[in-house]
Every structure is written in structure tokens, then in C-alpha cells.
Amino acid sequence: MLADSRKENNNQSKLKPRDWCLPLLLPDCFSCSPDGSILARDSSVVGNVDMGTPSVLWNVAKKCFTVGVISLTVSDLFASIVPVRGASMSPTFNPKTNSLLDSLSDDRVLVEKLCLRKYKFSHGDVIVFCSPDNHKEKHIKRIVGLPGDWVGTIYDVVHIPEGHCWVEGDNSASSLDSRSFGPVPLGLVKGRVTHILWPPHRVSSIERKTSRNRVSPS
């Protein structure tokens, strides 16, 4: 009995204070054995492991950090997924229907950013851009006119200067666009919308719609 008691004390003495927290922090992974050692759920003894080396939690934290950095890099350089708010681009995005699914979920769209390298856009592209009036606000609209074009509006014909584009919402009655703030500098464009990714029943690519009857090239 004395020998067993000494053995138990030796096992417990090998455990560092933070080792005793494992069953509390990760109850699904670790538990306490009758002799006081820490057991993993696969019954392997952890009491003899030097917890001074990177622990399971540290490894998980490093992996999560690495994945986060990679995700942010990919998002910043190549593409991102953004929600569409409001009805200014209806029926292309957030169509007004009686469907319960449509009323509960805004569209999520894929925005590719490779187009920004040389600012190559076409008439009918749907883009994400910062508002010329408030750069913290982002809008999603469709390109109607490109640099050098003449765009007809209700009140006038507007010439689009170099380095700018004319954008409008598909739902013109509910859209704040170039008719209000004028041509948008291409430097404010953050990417081109290529696909609807959510909700699942609306997954599709984005169709280019043009207004050739309102646009005259230079």
C-alpha cells in the first residue's frame, strides 16, 4: 500500500498546474484517472508529457491564425463574398417575391477582383464600388457607360470622362446611383460581381444587361 501511495504521488508530482486544467477546458478530450493522472479520451496517459512543448490548444490556435491570414489575403487579392442590401438591384438581386426564403435572406454574391489590375470592364458589368460621397459606404450597381461614352438621362446627355464610369441600379425607382452623384472614378471600384452564391435556390451567374439605346460611344 505504501508503494502504491508513493507511485500515485510521483504521478501527480509530474503534472504541472496548468495540466490540471485540461479536463476542465477540454472535457471532451481529457479526463482524470483514479490515480490522479490526466487521461485522453483514447486512454493514453498525458501525465508524462512535457506540456512545456506546444500544446494541442496552441497548435489549434496557430492553425486558425494561419487559415485566417490566408483567407484575408485571398479575399483582398482575388475574390470575396458580400451581402446585397436593399432593392436597388431588384430583380437581379433580392427580388420581391412572395417566397418565404427570399424574404428571410438577402443575396450573397461573389466579387472577383482580378478585373482591377487593368480596370477592364464591359457595359452591363455589375460592380461593387465605394460611394463618391462617402468612401466608407459600398454600393452594387450596373455599368451603363464607360470612359468616353455619352449617356442619355431624363434631363441631359452626360459625357463620361476618362477614368470614370456611369452606374445605375436595375430598379431605377429605388436606386441611388450616377444620376445622383455623377460618374464614378474607376479607382473606387472594388470588384465585379460574377455569381449569386446564396440562397441555394438562386445560385447562378450574373447576366450582362446593356442599355445601348441610351449610350453612344465617343
Short mmCIF file of C-alpha atoms in Angstrom, two decimals:
data_model
loop_
_atom_site.label_atom_id
_atom_site.label_comp_id
_atom_site.label_asym_id
_atom_site.label_seq_id
_atom_site.Cartn_x
_atom_site.Cartn_y
_atom_site.Cartn_z
CA MET A 1 0.00 0.00 0.00
CA LEU A 2 2.88 2.34 0.82
CA ALA A 3 4.48 1.67 -2.58
CA ASP A 4 1.19 2.35 -4.38
CA SER A 5 0.80 5.59 -2.46
CA ARG A 6 4.31 6.73 -3.42
CA LYS A 7 3.63 5.84 -7.08
CA GLU A 8 0.46 7.88 -7.07
CA ASN A 9 2.26 10.85 -5.51
CA ASN A 10 5.02 10.58 -8.11
CA ASN A 11 2.45 10.62 -10.97
CA GLN A 12 0.75 13.67 -9.55
CA SER A 13 4.02 15.49 -8.95
CA LYS A 14 4.85 15.20 -12.65
CA LEU A 15 1.77 17.20 -13.57
CA LYS A 16 2.19 20.93 -13.84
CA PRO A 17 -0.54 23.24 -12.51
CA ARG A 18 -1.87 24.03 -15.99
CA ASP A 19 -2.08 20.29 -16.76
CA TRP A 20 -4.85 20.00 -14.17
CA CYS A 21 -6.90 22.48 -16.21
CA LEU A 22 -7.10 20.20 -19.24
CA PRO A 23 -10.14 18.20 -18.02
CA LEU A 24 -11.89 21.49 -17.24
CA LEU A 25 -11.00 23.24 -20.50
CA LEU A 26 -11.41 20.22 -22.79
CA PRO A 27 -13.79 17.77 -21.07
CA ASP A 28 -14.48 16.03 -24.38
CA CYS A 29 -10.78 15.32 -24.88
CA PHE A 30 -9.36 14.70 -21.38
CA SER A 31 -10.43 13.25 -18.03
CA CYS A 32 -8.90 12.40 -14.65
CA SER A 33 -7.96 8.79 -13.88
CA PRO A 34 -8.29 7.23 -10.39
CA ASP A 35 -4.52 7.57 -9.81
CA GLY A 36 -4.67 11.31 -10.48
CA SER A 37 -3.07 11.33 -13.93
CA ILE A 38 -4.65 13.05 -16.89
CA LEU A 39 -6.11 10.72 -19.48
CA ALA A 40 -7.01 11.50 -23.06
CA ARG A 41 -10.30 10.06 -24.24
CA ASP A 42 -8.36 7.43 -26.17
CA SER A 43 -6.98 6.28 -22.75
CA SER A 44 -3.43 7.47 -23.40
CA VAL A 45 -1.73 8.96 -20.34
CA VAL A 46 -0.85 12.62 -20.62
CA GLY A 47 0.76 12.95 -17.21
CA ASN A 48 4.20 12.11 -18.54
CA VAL A 49 4.01 14.54 -21.46
CA ASP A 50 6.05 17.73 -21.16
CA MET A 51 3.39 20.38 -21.58
CA GLY A 52 6.14 22.96 -21.99
CA THR A 53 6.17 21.99 -25.68
CA PRO A 54 3.42 23.44 -27.90
CA SER A 55 0.14 22.05 -26.62
CA VAL A 56 -2.90 20.96 -28.57
CA LEU A 57 -4.56 24.30 -27.92
CA TRP A 58 -1.50 26.21 -29.15
CA ASN A 59 -1.33 24.13 -32.34
CA VAL A 60 -5.02 24.72 -33.00
CA ALA A 61 -4.59 28.45 -32.38
CA LYS A 62 -1.65 28.61 -34.81
CA LYS A 63 -3.60 26.75 -37.49
CA CYS A 64 -6.62 29.02 -37.06
CA PHE A 65 -4.38 32.08 -37.30
CA THR A 66 -2.71 30.75 -40.44
CA VAL A 67 -6.04 29.95 -42.09
CA GLY A 68 -7.32 33.41 -41.15
CA VAL A 69 -4.31 35.16 -42.67
CA ILE A 70 -4.56 33.12 -45.87
CA SER A 71 -8.31 33.79 -46.12
CA LEU A 72 -7.80 37.53 -45.69
CA THR A 73 -5.03 37.52 -48.30
CA VAL A 74 -7.17 35.61 -50.81
CA SER A 75 -10.12 37.88 -50.07
CA ASP A 76 -8.03 41.01 -50.52
CA LEU A 77 -6.32 39.92 -53.74
CA PHE A 78 -8.65 37.67 -55.69
CA ALA A 79 -12.28 37.48 -54.57
CA SER A 80 -14.71 37.96 -51.71
CA ILE A 81 -18.30 37.18 -50.78
CA VAL A 82 -20.52 40.13 -49.89
CA PRO A 83 -24.20 40.53 -48.96
CA VAL A 84 -26.56 42.63 -51.08
CA ARG A 85 -28.75 45.01 -49.11
CA GLY A 86 -31.90 46.70 -50.32
CA ALA A 87 -33.88 46.51 -53.55
CA SER A 88 -31.96 48.89 -55.82
CA MET A 89 -30.74 45.96 -57.96
CA SER A 90 -34.01 44.03 -57.95
CA PRO A 91 -34.92 41.74 -59.67
CA THR A 92 -31.28 40.78 -60.33
CA PHE A 93 -30.63 40.71 -56.57
CA ASN A 94 -33.14 40.45 -53.72
CA PRO A 95 -36.18 40.03 -55.99
CA LYS A 96 -39.50 41.00 -54.50
CA THR A 97 -41.42 37.73 -54.33
CA ASN A 98 -43.85 36.03 -52.01
CA SER A 99 -41.29 33.31 -51.28
CA LEU A 100 -40.53 32.91 -47.57
CA LEU A 101 -36.91 32.06 -48.41
CA ASP A 102 -36.43 35.29 -50.36
CA SER A 103 -37.96 37.39 -47.59
CA LEU A 104 -35.71 35.88 -44.89
CA SER A 105 -32.37 36.03 -46.70
CA ASP A 106 -30.53 38.68 -48.67
CA ASP A 107 -28.49 37.53 -51.65
CA ARG A 108 -24.79 36.79 -51.16
CA VAL A 109 -22.65 37.36 -54.23
CA LEU A 110 -19.14 36.50 -55.39
CA VAL A 111 -16.98 39.52 -56.20
CA GLU A 112 -13.85 38.89 -58.27
CA LYS A 113 -11.03 41.41 -58.09
CA LEU A 114 -8.72 40.39 -60.92
CA CYS A 115 -10.50 42.94 -63.10
CA LEU A 116 -8.91 45.69 -61.01
CA ARG A 117 -5.42 45.03 -62.34
CA LYS A 118 -6.10 46.91 -65.58
CA TYR A 119 -9.62 48.12 -64.82
CA LYS A 120 -11.08 46.09 -67.65
CA PHE A 121 -14.85 46.42 -67.55
CA SER A 122 -17.66 45.99 -70.06
CA HIS A 123 -21.06 47.55 -70.48
CA GLY A 124 -23.52 45.66 -68.31
CA ASP A 125 -21.00 44.52 -65.69
CA VAL A 126 -22.24 44.63 -62.10
CA ILE A 127 -19.62 46.16 -59.83
CA VAL A 128 -19.00 46.93 -56.16
CA PHE A 129 -17.63 50.42 -55.51
CA CYS A 130 -17.18 52.96 -52.75
CA SER A 131 -19.62 55.83 -52.76
CA PRO A 132 -18.06 59.03 -54.18
CA ASP A 133 -19.77 60.94 -51.34
CA ASN A 134 -18.72 58.58 -48.53
CA HIS A 135 -15.91 56.13 -49.17
CA LYS A 136 -16.97 54.02 -46.18
CA GLU A 137 -20.20 53.09 -47.96
CA LYS A 138 -20.18 50.46 -50.70
CA HIS A 139 -22.75 50.10 -53.46
CA ILE A 140 -23.57 47.44 -56.03
CA LYS A 141 -24.71 48.80 -59.40
CA ARG A 142 -24.54 48.04 -63.11
CA ILE A 143 -22.19 49.81 -65.51
CA VAL A 144 -24.14 51.75 -68.13
CA GLY A 145 -21.37 53.92 -69.54
CA LEU A 146 -17.58 53.63 -69.83
CA PRO A 147 -14.89 56.31 -70.35
CA GLY A 148 -15.60 58.38 -73.47
CA ASP A 149 -19.29 57.36 -73.74
CA TRP A 150 -22.23 59.71 -73.93
CA VAL A 151 -25.08 58.56 -71.69
CA GLY A 152 -28.61 59.84 -72.09
CA THR A 153 -30.60 60.63 -68.95
CA ILE A 154 -34.06 62.08 -68.44
CA TYR A 155 -32.71 65.61 -68.22
CA ASP A 156 -29.46 65.63 -70.16
CA VAL A 157 -26.77 63.77 -72.09
CA VAL A 158 -23.66 63.20 -69.97
CA HIS A 159 -20.13 62.68 -71.24
CA ILE A 160 -18.16 60.12 -69.19
CA PRO A 161 -14.62 61.40 -68.57
CA GLU A 162 -11.53 59.22 -68.72
CA GLY A 163 -11.04 57.03 -65.67
CA HIS A 164 -14.75 57.05 -64.80
CA CYS A 165 -17.91 55.01 -65.41
CA TRP A 166 -21.63 55.63 -65.21
CA VAL A 167 -23.57 53.23 -62.97
CA GLU A 168 -27.26 52.67 -62.31
CA GLY A 169 -29.39 50.22 -60.36
CA ASP A 170 -31.63 47.76 -62.19
CA ASN A 171 -34.52 49.03 -60.09
CA SER A 172 -34.21 52.67 -61.11
CA ALA A 173 -37.08 53.84 -58.91
CA SER A 174 -35.24 52.74 -55.75
CA SER A 175 -31.63 53.34 -56.67
CA LEU A 176 -29.11 55.97 -55.59
CA ASP A 177 -26.59 55.98 -58.43
CA SER A 178 -24.79 58.12 -61.01
CA ARG A 179 -27.99 60.01 -61.69
CA SER A 180 -27.46 61.49 -58.22
CA PHE A 181 -23.68 61.56 -57.68
CA GLY A 182 -22.42 61.55 -61.28
CA PRO A 183 -19.73 59.39 -62.89
CA VAL A 184 -17.80 57.10 -60.55
CA PRO A 185 -13.97 57.11 -60.59
CA LEU A 186 -12.68 53.66 -61.54
CA GLY A 187 -10.30 53.91 -58.61
CA LEU A 188 -13.29 53.47 -56.28
CA VAL A 189 -14.30 50.16 -57.85
CA LYS A 190 -13.64 47.18 -55.57
CA GLY A 191 -14.57 44.32 -57.87
CA ARG A 192 -17.01 42.77 -60.33
CA VAL A 193 -19.94 40.60 -59.27
CA THR A 194 -19.89 37.28 -61.13
CA HIS A 195 -22.25 34.91 -59.30
CA ILE A 196 -25.05 34.69 -56.79
CA LEU A 197 -23.98 32.16 -54.14
CA TRP A 198 -26.84 32.40 -51.64
CA PRO A 199 -29.63 31.47 -51.12
CA PRO A 200 -29.12 27.99 -52.63
CA HIS A 201 -32.18 28.11 -54.89
CA ARG A 202 -30.85 31.29 -56.54
CA VAL A 203 -27.28 30.18 -57.28
CA SER A 204 -26.46 31.46 -60.78
CA SER A 205 -24.05 33.55 -62.84
CA ILE A 206 -24.69 37.24 -63.46
CA GLU A 207 -26.01 38.22 -66.88
CA ARG A 208 -24.74 41.37 -68.58
CA LYS A 209 -27.59 43.73 -69.42
CA THR A 210 -26.83 46.74 -71.57
CA SER A 211 -28.66 49.96 -72.45
CA ARG A 212 -27.35 50.55 -75.94
CA ASN A 213 -30.27 52.81 -76.83
CA ARG A 214 -29.08 55.27 -74.16
CA VAL A 215 -25.34 55.09 -74.77
CA SER A 216 -23.30 56.49 -77.63
CA PRO A 217 -19.58 55.74 -77.81
CA SER A 218 -17.18 58.63 -78.33
#
